[in-house]
Coordinates of C-alpha atoms in Angstrom, one line a residue:
M1 CA 147.5 -66.5 -17.9
V2 CA 148.5 -69.5 -15.9
S3 CA 150.5 -72.5 -17.0
Q4 CA 148.9 -75.5 -18.7
S5 CA 149.5 -77.6 -15.5
T6 CA 147.5 -75.1 -13.5
W7 CA 144.7 -75.2 -16.1
N8 CA 144.5 -79.0 -15.7
T9 CA 144.4 -78.8 -11.9
S10 CA 141.7 -76.2 -12.0
F11 CA 139.4 -77.0 -14.9
G12 CA 140.9 -79.6 -17.3
S13 CA 142.8 -78.8 -20.5
G14 CA 141.2 -76.3 -22.8
W15 CA 139.8 -74.1 -20.0
A16 CA 141.7 -71.2 -18.5
F17 CA 141.6 -70.1 -14.9
R18 CA 143.4 -66.9 -14.3
N19 CA 144.1 -66.6 -10.6
P20 CA 146.8 -69.0 -9.3
K21 CA 145.9 -68.0 -5.7
T22 CA 142.5 -69.8 -6.0
F23 CA 141.6 -73.3 -7.1
Y24 CA 138.4 -75.0 -7.9
I25 CA 137.4 -77.6 -5.3
P26 CA 134.3 -79.6 -6.1
E27 CA 133.6 -80.1 -2.4
A28 CA 133.5 -76.4 -1.9
Y29 CA 130.4 -76.3 -4.1
E30 CA 128.8 -79.5 -3.0
S31 CA 129.0 -78.7 0.7
L32 CA 127.2 -75.4 0.3
P33 CA 123.9 -75.2 2.2
S34 CA 120.5 -75.0 0.5
L35 CA 119.0 -71.6 0.1
R36 CA 116.7 -72.1 3.1
E37 CA 119.6 -73.3 5.2
A38 CA 121.7 -70.4 4.1
A39 CA 119.0 -67.8 5.0
N40 CA 118.7 -69.4 8.4
L41 CA 122.5 -69.4 8.9
F42 CA 122.5 -65.7 8.0
K43 CA 120.0 -65.0 10.8
E44 CA 121.5 -67.4 13.4
T45 CA 125.0 -65.9 13.0
Q46 CA 123.7 -62.4 13.1
A47 CA 125.7 -61.8 9.9
R48 CA 124.1 -58.5 9.0
E49 CA 125.9 -56.5 11.7
P50 CA 129.5 -57.5 10.6
L51 CA 128.4 -57.3 7.0
L52 CA 127.8 -53.6 7.5
D53 CA 131.0 -53.1 9.4
P54 CA 133.8 -54.2 9.5
I55 CA 133.3 -56.3 6.3
G56 CA 131.7 -53.5 4.3
Q57 CA 134.2 -51.0 5.6
L58 CA 137.0 -53.2 4.3
F59 CA 135.5 -53.1 0.8
L60 CA 135.3 -49.3 0.9
D61 CA 138.8 -48.8 2.5
S62 CA 140.4 -51.1 -0.1
G63 CA 138.6 -49.5 -3.0
M64 CA 137.1 -52.9 -4.1
H65 CA 133.5 -51.9 -3.6
G66 CA 133.1 -51.1 -7.3
R67 CA 134.4 -54.5 -8.4
Y68 CA 133.2 -56.9 -5.7
G69 CA 130.3 -57.5 -3.4
V70 CA 129.3 -60.1 -0.8
S71 CA 127.2 -63.1 -1.6
L72 CA 125.0 -65.4 0.5
L73 CA 126.6 -68.8 0.1
H74 CA 124.1 -71.5 -1.0
K75 CA 123.9 -74.4 -3.4
H76 CA 121.5 -74.2 -6.3
F77 CA 121.6 -78.0 -7.0
S78 CA 124.1 -80.8 -7.0
M79 CA 126.5 -81.3 -9.8
E80 CA 129.1 -83.9 -11.0
T81 CA 132.7 -83.3 -10.0
N82 CA 133.6 -82.6 -13.6
Q83 CA 131.0 -79.9 -13.9
R84 CA 131.1 -76.1 -13.1
L85 CA 128.2 -73.7 -12.6
V86 CA 128.6 -71.3 -15.5
D87 CA 126.6 -68.2 -16.3
L88 CA 126.1 -67.2 -20.0
Q89 CA 123.7 -64.3 -20.8
N90 CA 121.9 -64.5 -17.5
L91 CA 121.4 -68.3 -17.5
S92 CA 123.5 -70.4 -15.1
T93 CA 123.8 -74.2 -15.8
P94 CA 126.2 -77.0 -15.1
W95 CA 128.9 -77.3 -17.8
T96 CA 131.1 -80.3 -18.3
V97 CA 134.7 -79.4 -18.5
P98 CA 136.6 -79.3 -20.7
K99 CA 134.1 -78.9 -23.5
Y100 CA 134.2 -75.4 -25.2
E101 CA 136.9 -73.1 -26.3
G102 CA 137.1 -69.9 -24.3
F103 CA 137.5 -68.9 -20.7
V104 CA 135.6 -69.7 -17.5
I105 CA 136.1 -66.8 -15.2
P106 CA 135.4 -67.1 -11.5
R107 CA 132.5 -65.0 -10.3
T108 CA 131.7 -66.1 -6.8
F109 CA 134.4 -67.2 -4.3
R110 CA 134.2 -69.1 -1.0
F111 CA 136.8 -69.4 1.7
F112 CA 137.0 -73.1 2.2
N113 CA 139.5 -75.1 4.3
G114 CA 141.9 -72.2 4.3
I115 CA 141.7 -71.6 0.5
W116 CA 139.7 -69.3 -1.7
S117 CA 137.8 -71.5 -4.1
P118 CA 135.4 -70.3 -6.9
V119 CA 132.0 -71.9 -6.8
E120 CA 130.3 -70.0 -9.7
F121 CA 131.7 -68.8 -13.0
D122 CA 131.1 -66.6 -16.0
Y123 CA 131.9 -67.7 -19.6
S124 CA 133.9 -65.4 -21.8
P125 CA 135.4 -66.0 -25.3
C126 CA 138.4 -63.9 -24.2
T127 CA 140.2 -63.3 -20.9
S128 CA 139.2 -60.6 -18.5
D129 CA 141.0 -58.6 -15.9
G130 CA 139.7 -58.4 -12.3
D131 CA 141.1 -61.2 -10.2
P132 CA 140.7 -60.3 -6.5
D133 CA 143.8 -58.7 -5.0
P134 CA 145.5 -61.2 -2.7
A135 CA 145.8 -58.7 0.2
F136 CA 142.1 -58.0 -0.1
L137 CA 141.3 -61.7 0.1
V138 CA 143.5 -62.1 3.2
G139 CA 141.7 -59.3 4.9
I140 CA 138.2 -60.7 4.0
S141 CA 139.1 -64.2 5.1
A142 CA 140.4 -62.9 8.5
L143 CA 137.1 -61.1 9.1
L144 CA 135.0 -64.1 8.0
R145 CA 137.0 -66.3 10.4
Q146 CA 136.7 -63.8 13.2
H147 CA 132.9 -63.6 13.0
G148 CA 132.4 -67.3 12.1
L149 CA 131.0 -66.5 8.7
E150 CA 133.2 -68.7 6.4
N151 CA 130.1 -70.9 5.6
V152 CA 127.7 -68.0 5.3
L153 CA 129.3 -65.2 3.1
G154 CA 131.5 -65.2 0.0
V155 CA 133.0 -62.7 -2.4
R156 CA 131.1 -61.9 -5.6
S157 CA 132.5 -60.2 -8.8
L158 CA 130.2 -57.4 -10.0
D159 CA 131.6 -57.2 -13.6
R160 CA 128.6 -58.6 -15.4
Y161 CA 125.3 -57.2 -14.2
D162 CA 122.0 -56.2 -15.8
S163 CA 120.1 -53.9 -13.3
E164 CA 116.8 -54.9 -14.9
L165 CA 117.4 -58.5 -14.0
S166 CA 117.9 -58.8 -10.2
V167 CA 115.9 -61.9 -9.2
E168 CA 117.2 -65.4 -9.7
I169 CA 114.8 -68.3 -10.1
T170 CA 115.6 -71.9 -10.6
E171 CA 113.9 -74.3 -13.1
G172 CA 115.4 -77.8 -13.0
K173 CA 119.1 -77.3 -13.1
T174 CA 119.0 -73.8 -14.7
N175 CA 119.2 -70.5 -12.8
I176 CA 117.5 -67.7 -14.6
M177 CA 117.8 -64.0 -13.9
M178 CA 114.4 -62.3 -14.0
P179 CA 113.0 -58.7 -13.5
R180 CA 112.2 -57.8 -9.8
R181 CA 108.5 -57.6 -10.6
S182 CA 108.4 -61.2 -11.7
V183 CA 107.6 -62.5 -8.2
K184 CA 106.3 -61.0 -4.9
D185 CA 108.8 -59.2 -2.7
S186 CA 107.7 -61.4 0.2
E187 CA 109.0 -64.4 -1.6
L188 CA 112.6 -63.0 -2.1
I189 CA 115.7 -63.6 -0.1
E190 CA 118.8 -61.3 -0.2
A191 CA 121.6 -62.9 -2.2
V192 CA 124.2 -60.2 -3.1
W193 CA 125.1 -57.1 -1.1
V194 CA 127.1 -54.1 -2.5
F195 CA 128.7 -51.2 -0.7
S196 CA 128.9 -47.4 -1.5
T197 CA 130.5 -44.3 0.0
D198 CA 127.1 -42.7 -0.2
D199 CA 125.7 -43.0 3.4
D200 CA 122.2 -43.6 2.1
E201 CA 123.5 -46.6 0.1
R202 CA 126.2 -47.8 2.4
C203 CA 125.1 -51.4 2.2
H204 CA 122.2 -52.6 0.1
S205 CA 121.0 -55.7 -1.7
R206 CA 121.6 -55.9 -5.4
E207 CA 120.4 -59.4 -6.3
Y208 CA 117.8 -61.7 -4.8
C209 CA 116.7 -65.3 -5.0
W210 CA 113.2 -66.5 -5.2
R211 CA 111.9 -68.6 -2.4
A212 CA 109.0 -70.7 -3.9
T213 CA 106.2 -71.8 -1.6
E214 CA 105.9 -75.3 -3.0
G215 CA 108.0 -77.9 -4.6
N216 CA 110.8 -79.9 -2.9
H217 CA 113.7 -78.2 -4.8
L218 CA 112.5 -74.7 -5.3
S219 CA 111.4 -74.3 -1.7
D220 CA 115.1 -74.5 -0.8
H221 CA 116.2 -72.0 -3.4
G222 CA 115.7 -68.2 -3.2
C223 CA 117.2 -64.9 -1.9
S224 CA 115.8 -61.7 -0.2

């Protein structure tokens, strides 16, 4: 666990952030593209090819493929600078910090201005192991810079996952994980990719976001 001064820098007193190599930067979240923009960036930068190799290969070579995946960086909605996007039981909402006892554990990381900053979190009443290995983050950041993908792809923890709930939809300022059959496949955008040593499952999508066809906000939020 980090010192109280680091807690204050990262979250405010009463909240613990376990990895001293990463720091929360509000701008790292606020500057994320909308879902629609993120999907377009993924296509424009031809990110799928380096996602398969060398990025995916680094996950496999480092043995991190069981703990982390790759996420499509996008912003769900704007938040105040004293808020964090926190997931609790498959619902992600902005939380004001500090507010509750317990631990906010980084879930999604973005390489931003030369620093790995968490942009999404899980809540836990107790601490959890699993901070990304510094050497692994160095390798990933080098590949993202090399292929111009720092604003397109991030690193996502795979610790908390319900295989029955793979589609994220947004209602107001709440992200909700739903079963895949809840919406049409044609309305989905890929959001999280995972890697496997099995050649048939080398790189595949594990989570999706829903791209609604109407409404100002929802039309910009979804993943397939």
